mmCIF file with all atom_site columns, C-alpha atoms in Angstrom:
data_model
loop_
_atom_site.group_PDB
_atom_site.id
_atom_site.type_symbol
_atom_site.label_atom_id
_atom_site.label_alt_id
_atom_site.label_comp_id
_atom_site.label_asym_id
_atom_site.label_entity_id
_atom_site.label_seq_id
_atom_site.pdbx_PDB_ins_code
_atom_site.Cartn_x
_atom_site.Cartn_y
_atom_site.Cartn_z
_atom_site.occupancy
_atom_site.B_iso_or_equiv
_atom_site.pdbx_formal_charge
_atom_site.auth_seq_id
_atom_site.auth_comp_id
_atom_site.auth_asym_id
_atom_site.auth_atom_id
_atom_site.pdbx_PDB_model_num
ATOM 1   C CA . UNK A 1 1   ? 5.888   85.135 75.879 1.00 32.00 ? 1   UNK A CA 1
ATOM 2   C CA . UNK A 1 2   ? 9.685   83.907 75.418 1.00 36.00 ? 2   UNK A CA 1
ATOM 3   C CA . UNK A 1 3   ? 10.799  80.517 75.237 1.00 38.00 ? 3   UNK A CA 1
ATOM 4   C CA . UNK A 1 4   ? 11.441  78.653 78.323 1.00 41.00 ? 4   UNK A CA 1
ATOM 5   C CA . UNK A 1 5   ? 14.805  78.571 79.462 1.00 38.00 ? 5   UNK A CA 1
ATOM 6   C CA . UNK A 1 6   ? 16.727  76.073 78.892 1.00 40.00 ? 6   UNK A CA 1
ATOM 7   C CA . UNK A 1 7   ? 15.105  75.706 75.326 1.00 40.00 ? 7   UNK A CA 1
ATOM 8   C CA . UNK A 1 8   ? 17.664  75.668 72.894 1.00 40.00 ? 8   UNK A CA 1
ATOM 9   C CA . UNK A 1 9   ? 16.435  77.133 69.246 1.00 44.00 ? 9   UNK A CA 1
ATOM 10  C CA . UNK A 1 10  ? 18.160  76.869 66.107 1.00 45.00 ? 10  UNK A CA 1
ATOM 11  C CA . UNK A 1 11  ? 16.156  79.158 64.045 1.00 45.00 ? 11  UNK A CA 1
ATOM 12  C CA . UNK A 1 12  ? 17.482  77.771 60.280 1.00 46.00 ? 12  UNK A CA 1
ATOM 13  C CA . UNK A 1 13  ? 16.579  79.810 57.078 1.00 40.00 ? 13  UNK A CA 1
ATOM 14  C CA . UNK A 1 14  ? 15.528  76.802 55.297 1.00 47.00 ? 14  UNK A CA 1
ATOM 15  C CA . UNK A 1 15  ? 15.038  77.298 51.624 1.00 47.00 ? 15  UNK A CA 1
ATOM 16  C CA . UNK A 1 16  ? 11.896  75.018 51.864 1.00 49.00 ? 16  UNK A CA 1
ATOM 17  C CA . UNK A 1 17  ? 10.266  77.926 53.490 1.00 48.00 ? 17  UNK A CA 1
ATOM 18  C CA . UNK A 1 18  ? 11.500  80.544 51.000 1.00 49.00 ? 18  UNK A CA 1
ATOM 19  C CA . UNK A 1 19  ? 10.063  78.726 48.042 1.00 47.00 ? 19  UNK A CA 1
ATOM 20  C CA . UNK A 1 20  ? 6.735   77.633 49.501 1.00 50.00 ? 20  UNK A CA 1
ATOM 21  C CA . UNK A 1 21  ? 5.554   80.869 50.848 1.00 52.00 ? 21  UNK A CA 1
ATOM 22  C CA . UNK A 1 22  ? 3.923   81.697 47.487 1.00 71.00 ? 22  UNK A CA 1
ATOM 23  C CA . UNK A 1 23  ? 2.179   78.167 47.130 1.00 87.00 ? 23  UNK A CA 1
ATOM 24  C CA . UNK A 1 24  ? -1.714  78.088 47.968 1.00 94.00 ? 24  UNK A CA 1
ATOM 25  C CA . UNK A 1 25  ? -2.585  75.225 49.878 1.00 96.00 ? 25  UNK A CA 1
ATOM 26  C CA . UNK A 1 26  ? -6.514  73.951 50.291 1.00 97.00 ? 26  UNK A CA 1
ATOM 27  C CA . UNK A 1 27  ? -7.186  72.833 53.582 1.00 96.00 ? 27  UNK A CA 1
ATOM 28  C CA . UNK A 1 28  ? -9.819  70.480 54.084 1.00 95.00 ? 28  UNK A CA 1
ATOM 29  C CA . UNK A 1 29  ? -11.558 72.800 55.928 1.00 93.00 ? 29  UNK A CA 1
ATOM 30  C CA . UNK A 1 30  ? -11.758 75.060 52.894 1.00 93.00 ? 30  UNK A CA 1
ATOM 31  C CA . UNK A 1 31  ? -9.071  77.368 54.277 1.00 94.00 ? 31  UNK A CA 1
ATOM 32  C CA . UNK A 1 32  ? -6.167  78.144 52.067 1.00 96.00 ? 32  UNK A CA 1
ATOM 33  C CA . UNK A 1 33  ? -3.049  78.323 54.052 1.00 97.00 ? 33  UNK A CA 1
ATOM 34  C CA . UNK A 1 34  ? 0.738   78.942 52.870 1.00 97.00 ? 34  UNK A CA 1
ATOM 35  C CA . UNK A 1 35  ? 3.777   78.269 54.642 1.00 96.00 ? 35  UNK A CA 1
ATOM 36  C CA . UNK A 1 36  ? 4.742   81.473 56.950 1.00 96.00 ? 36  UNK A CA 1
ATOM 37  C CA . UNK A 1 37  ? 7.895   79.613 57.698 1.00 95.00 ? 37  UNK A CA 1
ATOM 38  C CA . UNK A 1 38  ? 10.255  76.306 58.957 1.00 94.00 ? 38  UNK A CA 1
ATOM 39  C CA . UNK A 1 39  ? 12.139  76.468 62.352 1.00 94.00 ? 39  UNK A CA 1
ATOM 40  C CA . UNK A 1 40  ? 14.166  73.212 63.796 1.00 91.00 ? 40  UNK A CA 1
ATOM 41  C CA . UNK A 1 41  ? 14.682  72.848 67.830 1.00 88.00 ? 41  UNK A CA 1
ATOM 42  C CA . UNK A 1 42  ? 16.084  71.198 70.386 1.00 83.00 ? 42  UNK A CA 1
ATOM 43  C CA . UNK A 1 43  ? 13.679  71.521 73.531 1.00 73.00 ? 43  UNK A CA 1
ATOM 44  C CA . UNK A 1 44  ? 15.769  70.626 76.297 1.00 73.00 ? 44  UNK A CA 1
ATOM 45  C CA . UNK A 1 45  ? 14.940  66.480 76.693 1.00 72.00 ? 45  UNK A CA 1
ATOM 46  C CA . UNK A 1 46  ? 12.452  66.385 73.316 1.00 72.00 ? 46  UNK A CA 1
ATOM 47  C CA . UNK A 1 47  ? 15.033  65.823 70.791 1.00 85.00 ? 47  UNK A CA 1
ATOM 48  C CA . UNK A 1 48  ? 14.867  67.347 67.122 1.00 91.00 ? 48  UNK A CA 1
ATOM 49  C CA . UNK A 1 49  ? 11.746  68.942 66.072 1.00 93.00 ? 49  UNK A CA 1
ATOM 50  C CA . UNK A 1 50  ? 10.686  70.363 62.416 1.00 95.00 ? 50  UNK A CA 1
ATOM 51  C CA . UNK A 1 51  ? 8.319   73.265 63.146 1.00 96.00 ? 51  UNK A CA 1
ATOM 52  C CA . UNK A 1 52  ? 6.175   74.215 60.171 1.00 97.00 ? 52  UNK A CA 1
ATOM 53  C CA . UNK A 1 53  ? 4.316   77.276 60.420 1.00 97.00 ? 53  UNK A CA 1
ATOM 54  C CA . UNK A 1 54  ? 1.320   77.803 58.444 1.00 97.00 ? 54  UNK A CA 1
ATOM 55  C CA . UNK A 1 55  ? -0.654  81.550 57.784 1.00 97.00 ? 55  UNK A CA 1
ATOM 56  C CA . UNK A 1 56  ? -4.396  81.229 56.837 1.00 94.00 ? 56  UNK A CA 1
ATOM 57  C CA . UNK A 1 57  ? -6.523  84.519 56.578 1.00 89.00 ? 57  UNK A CA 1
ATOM 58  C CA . UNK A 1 58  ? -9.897  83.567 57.392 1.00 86.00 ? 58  UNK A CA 1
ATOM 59  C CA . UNK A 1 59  ? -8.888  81.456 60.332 1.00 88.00 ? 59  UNK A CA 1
ATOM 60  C CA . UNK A 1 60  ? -10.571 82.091 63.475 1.00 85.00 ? 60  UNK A CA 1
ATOM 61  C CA . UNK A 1 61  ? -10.072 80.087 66.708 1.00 77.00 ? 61  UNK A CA 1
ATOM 62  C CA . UNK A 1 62  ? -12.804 78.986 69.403 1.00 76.00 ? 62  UNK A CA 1
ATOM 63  C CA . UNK A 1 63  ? -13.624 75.696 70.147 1.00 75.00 ? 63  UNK A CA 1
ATOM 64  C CA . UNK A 1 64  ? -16.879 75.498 67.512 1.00 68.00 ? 64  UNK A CA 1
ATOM 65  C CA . UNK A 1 65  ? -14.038 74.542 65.003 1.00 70.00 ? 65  UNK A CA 1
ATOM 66  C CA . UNK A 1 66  ? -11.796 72.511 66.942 1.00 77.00 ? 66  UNK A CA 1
ATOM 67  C CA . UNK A 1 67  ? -12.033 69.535 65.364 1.00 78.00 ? 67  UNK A CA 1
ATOM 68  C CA . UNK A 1 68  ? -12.099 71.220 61.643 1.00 85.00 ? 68  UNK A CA 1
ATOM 69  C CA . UNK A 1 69  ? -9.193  72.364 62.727 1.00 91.00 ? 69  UNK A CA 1
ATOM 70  C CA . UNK A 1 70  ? -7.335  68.943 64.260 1.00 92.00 ? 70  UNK A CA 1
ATOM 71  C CA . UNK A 1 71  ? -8.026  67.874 60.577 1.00 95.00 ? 71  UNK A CA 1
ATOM 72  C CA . UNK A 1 72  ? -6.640  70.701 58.883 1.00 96.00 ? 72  UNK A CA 1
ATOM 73  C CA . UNK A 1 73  ? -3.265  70.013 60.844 1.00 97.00 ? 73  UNK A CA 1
ATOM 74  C CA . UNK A 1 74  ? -2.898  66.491 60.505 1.00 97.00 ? 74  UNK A CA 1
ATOM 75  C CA . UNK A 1 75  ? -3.840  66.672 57.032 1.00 98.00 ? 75  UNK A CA 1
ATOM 76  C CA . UNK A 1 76  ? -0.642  69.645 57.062 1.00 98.00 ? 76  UNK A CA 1
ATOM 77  C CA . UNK A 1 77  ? 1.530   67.032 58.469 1.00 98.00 ? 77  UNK A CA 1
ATOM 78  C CA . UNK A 1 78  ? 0.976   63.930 56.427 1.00 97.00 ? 78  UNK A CA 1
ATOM 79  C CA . UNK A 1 79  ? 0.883   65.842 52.769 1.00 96.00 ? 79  UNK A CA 1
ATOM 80  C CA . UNK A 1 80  ? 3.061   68.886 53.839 1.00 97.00 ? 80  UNK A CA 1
ATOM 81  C CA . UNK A 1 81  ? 5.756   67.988 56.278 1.00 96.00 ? 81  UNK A CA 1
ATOM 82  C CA . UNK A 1 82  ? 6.574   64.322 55.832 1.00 95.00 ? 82  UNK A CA 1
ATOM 83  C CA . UNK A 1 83  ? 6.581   64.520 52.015 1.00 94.00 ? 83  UNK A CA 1
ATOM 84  C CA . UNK A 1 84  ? 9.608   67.505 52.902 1.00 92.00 ? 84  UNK A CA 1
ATOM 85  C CA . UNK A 1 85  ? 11.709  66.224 55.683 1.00 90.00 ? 85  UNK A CA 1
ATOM 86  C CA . UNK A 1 86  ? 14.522  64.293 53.572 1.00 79.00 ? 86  UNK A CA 1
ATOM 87  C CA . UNK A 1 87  ? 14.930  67.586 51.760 1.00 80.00 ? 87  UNK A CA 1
ATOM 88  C CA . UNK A 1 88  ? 15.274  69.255 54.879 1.00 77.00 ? 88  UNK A CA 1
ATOM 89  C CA . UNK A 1 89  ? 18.212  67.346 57.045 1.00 74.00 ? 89  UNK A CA 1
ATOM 90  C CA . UNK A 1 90  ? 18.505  64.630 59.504 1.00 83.00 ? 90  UNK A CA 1
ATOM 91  C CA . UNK A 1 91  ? 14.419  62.702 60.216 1.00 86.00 ? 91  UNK A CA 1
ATOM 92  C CA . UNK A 1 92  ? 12.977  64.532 63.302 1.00 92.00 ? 92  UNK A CA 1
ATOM 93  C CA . UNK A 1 93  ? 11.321  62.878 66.189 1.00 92.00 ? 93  UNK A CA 1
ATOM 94  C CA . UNK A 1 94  ? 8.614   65.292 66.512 1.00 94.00 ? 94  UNK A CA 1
ATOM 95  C CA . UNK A 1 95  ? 6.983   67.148 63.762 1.00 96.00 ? 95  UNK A CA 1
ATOM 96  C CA . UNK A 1 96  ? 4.872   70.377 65.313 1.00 96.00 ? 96  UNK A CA 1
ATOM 97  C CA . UNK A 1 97  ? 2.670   72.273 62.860 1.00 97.00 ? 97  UNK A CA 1
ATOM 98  C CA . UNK A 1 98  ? 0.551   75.652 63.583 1.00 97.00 ? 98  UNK A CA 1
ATOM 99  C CA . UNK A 1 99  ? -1.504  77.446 61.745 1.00 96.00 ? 99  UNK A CA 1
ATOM 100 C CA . UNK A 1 100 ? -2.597  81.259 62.709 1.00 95.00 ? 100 UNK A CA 1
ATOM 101 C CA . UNK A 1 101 ? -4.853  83.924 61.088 1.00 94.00 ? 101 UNK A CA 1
ATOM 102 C CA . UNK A 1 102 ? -1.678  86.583 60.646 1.00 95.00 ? 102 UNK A CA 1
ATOM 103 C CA . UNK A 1 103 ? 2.094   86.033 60.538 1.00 95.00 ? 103 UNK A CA 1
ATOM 104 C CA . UNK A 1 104 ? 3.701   86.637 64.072 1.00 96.00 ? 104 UNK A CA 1
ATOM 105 C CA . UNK A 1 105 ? 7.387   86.109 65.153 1.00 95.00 ? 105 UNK A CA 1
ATOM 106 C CA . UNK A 1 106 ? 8.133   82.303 67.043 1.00 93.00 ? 106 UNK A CA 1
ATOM 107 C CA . UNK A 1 107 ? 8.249   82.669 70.692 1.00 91.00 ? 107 UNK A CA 1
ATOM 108 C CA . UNK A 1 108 ? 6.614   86.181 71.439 1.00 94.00 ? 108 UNK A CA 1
ATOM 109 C CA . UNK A 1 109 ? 3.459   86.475 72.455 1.00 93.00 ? 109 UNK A CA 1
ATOM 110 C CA . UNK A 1 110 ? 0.567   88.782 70.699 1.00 95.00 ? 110 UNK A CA 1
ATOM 111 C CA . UNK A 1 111 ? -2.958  88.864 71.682 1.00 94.00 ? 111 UNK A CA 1
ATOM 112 C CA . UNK A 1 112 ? -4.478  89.930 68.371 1.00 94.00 ? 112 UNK A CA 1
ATOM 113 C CA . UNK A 1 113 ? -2.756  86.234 66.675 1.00 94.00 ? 113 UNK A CA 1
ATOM 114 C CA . UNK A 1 114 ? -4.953  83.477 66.423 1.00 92.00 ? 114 UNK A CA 1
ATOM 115 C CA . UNK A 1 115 ? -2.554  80.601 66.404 1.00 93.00 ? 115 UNK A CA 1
ATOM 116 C CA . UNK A 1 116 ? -3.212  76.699 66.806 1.00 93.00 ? 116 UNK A CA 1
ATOM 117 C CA . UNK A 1 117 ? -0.332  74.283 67.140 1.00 93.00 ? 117 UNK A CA 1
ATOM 118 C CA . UNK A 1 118 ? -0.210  70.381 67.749 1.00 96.00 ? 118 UNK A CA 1
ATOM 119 C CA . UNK A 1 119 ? 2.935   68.146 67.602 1.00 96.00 ? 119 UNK A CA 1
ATOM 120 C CA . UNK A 1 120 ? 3.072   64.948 66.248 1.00 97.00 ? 120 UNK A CA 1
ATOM 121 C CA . UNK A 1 121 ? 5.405   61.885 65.475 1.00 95.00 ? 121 UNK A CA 1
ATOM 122 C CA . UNK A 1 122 ? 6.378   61.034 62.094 1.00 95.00 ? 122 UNK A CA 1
ATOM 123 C CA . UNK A 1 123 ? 5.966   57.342 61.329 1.00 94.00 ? 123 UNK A CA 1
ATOM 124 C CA . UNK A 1 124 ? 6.219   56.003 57.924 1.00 90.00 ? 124 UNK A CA 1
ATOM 125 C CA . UNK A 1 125 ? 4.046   57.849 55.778 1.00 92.00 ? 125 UNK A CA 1
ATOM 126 C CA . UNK A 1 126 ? 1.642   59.034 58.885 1.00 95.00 ? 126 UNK A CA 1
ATOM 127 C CA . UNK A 1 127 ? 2.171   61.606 61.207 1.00 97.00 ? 127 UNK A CA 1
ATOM 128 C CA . UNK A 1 128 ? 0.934   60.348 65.145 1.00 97.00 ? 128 UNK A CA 1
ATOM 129 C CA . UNK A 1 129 ? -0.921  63.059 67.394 1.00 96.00 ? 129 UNK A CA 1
ATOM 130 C CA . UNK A 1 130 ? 1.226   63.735 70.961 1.00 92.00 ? 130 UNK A CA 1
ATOM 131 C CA . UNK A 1 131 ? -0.362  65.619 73.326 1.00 80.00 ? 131 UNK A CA 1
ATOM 132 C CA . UNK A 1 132 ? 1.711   68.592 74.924 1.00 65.00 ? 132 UNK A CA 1
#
């Protein structure tokens, strides 16, 4: 699947990504995830969004583990991605995080990926859910 049109995508090489891609993070689950990579966006209307995407071998989708999940992603975006956004540029209004069993490239579709994804809204030092 391709983005939408109309959705403009500023794919940025942010060092942040570069440098984190080694470090182990413990999930609350018990997964260990590392950062895969950071995009910012423009979706047509939605304003600037942070998207931090997050590899974790192991993971496996279905709803059994939905709500392990929901945790593991809001925990992602209240000690991952706020911590991180001064060092990245100007404050987002919506940070998305996702979290998949294998590395895959952003906007293109592949059945054997297991990927998650939930955005939120960074206030203060919490991160609010938004549905899609």
């Amino acid at each position: 699947m391709r983005l939408a049109a109309g959705t403009a995508l500023v794919l940025l090489a942010l060092p942040l990504a570069a440098a984190a891609q080694e470090e182990v993070l413990r999930l609350p689950s018990g997964l260990e995830a590392r950062v895969h990579e950071v995009l910012t966006d423009r979706p047509a209307g939605g304003g600037l969004t942070y998207r931090f995407r997050f590899v974790a071998e192991g993971f496996e989708g279905g709803e059994a583990g939905l709500e392990r999940v929901m945790e593991d992603l809001e925990w992602l975006c209240v000690t991952y991605a706020l911590p991180r956004l001064s060092n990245i540029g100007p404050r987002p209004g919506r940070v998305v995080i996702s979290l998949a069993d294998r590395p895959s490239e952003f906007g293109v579709y592949d059945p054997a990926v297991i990927q998650v994804f939930e955005a939120y809204r960074p206030d203060g030092d919490t991160c609010i859910w938004e549905m899609f």
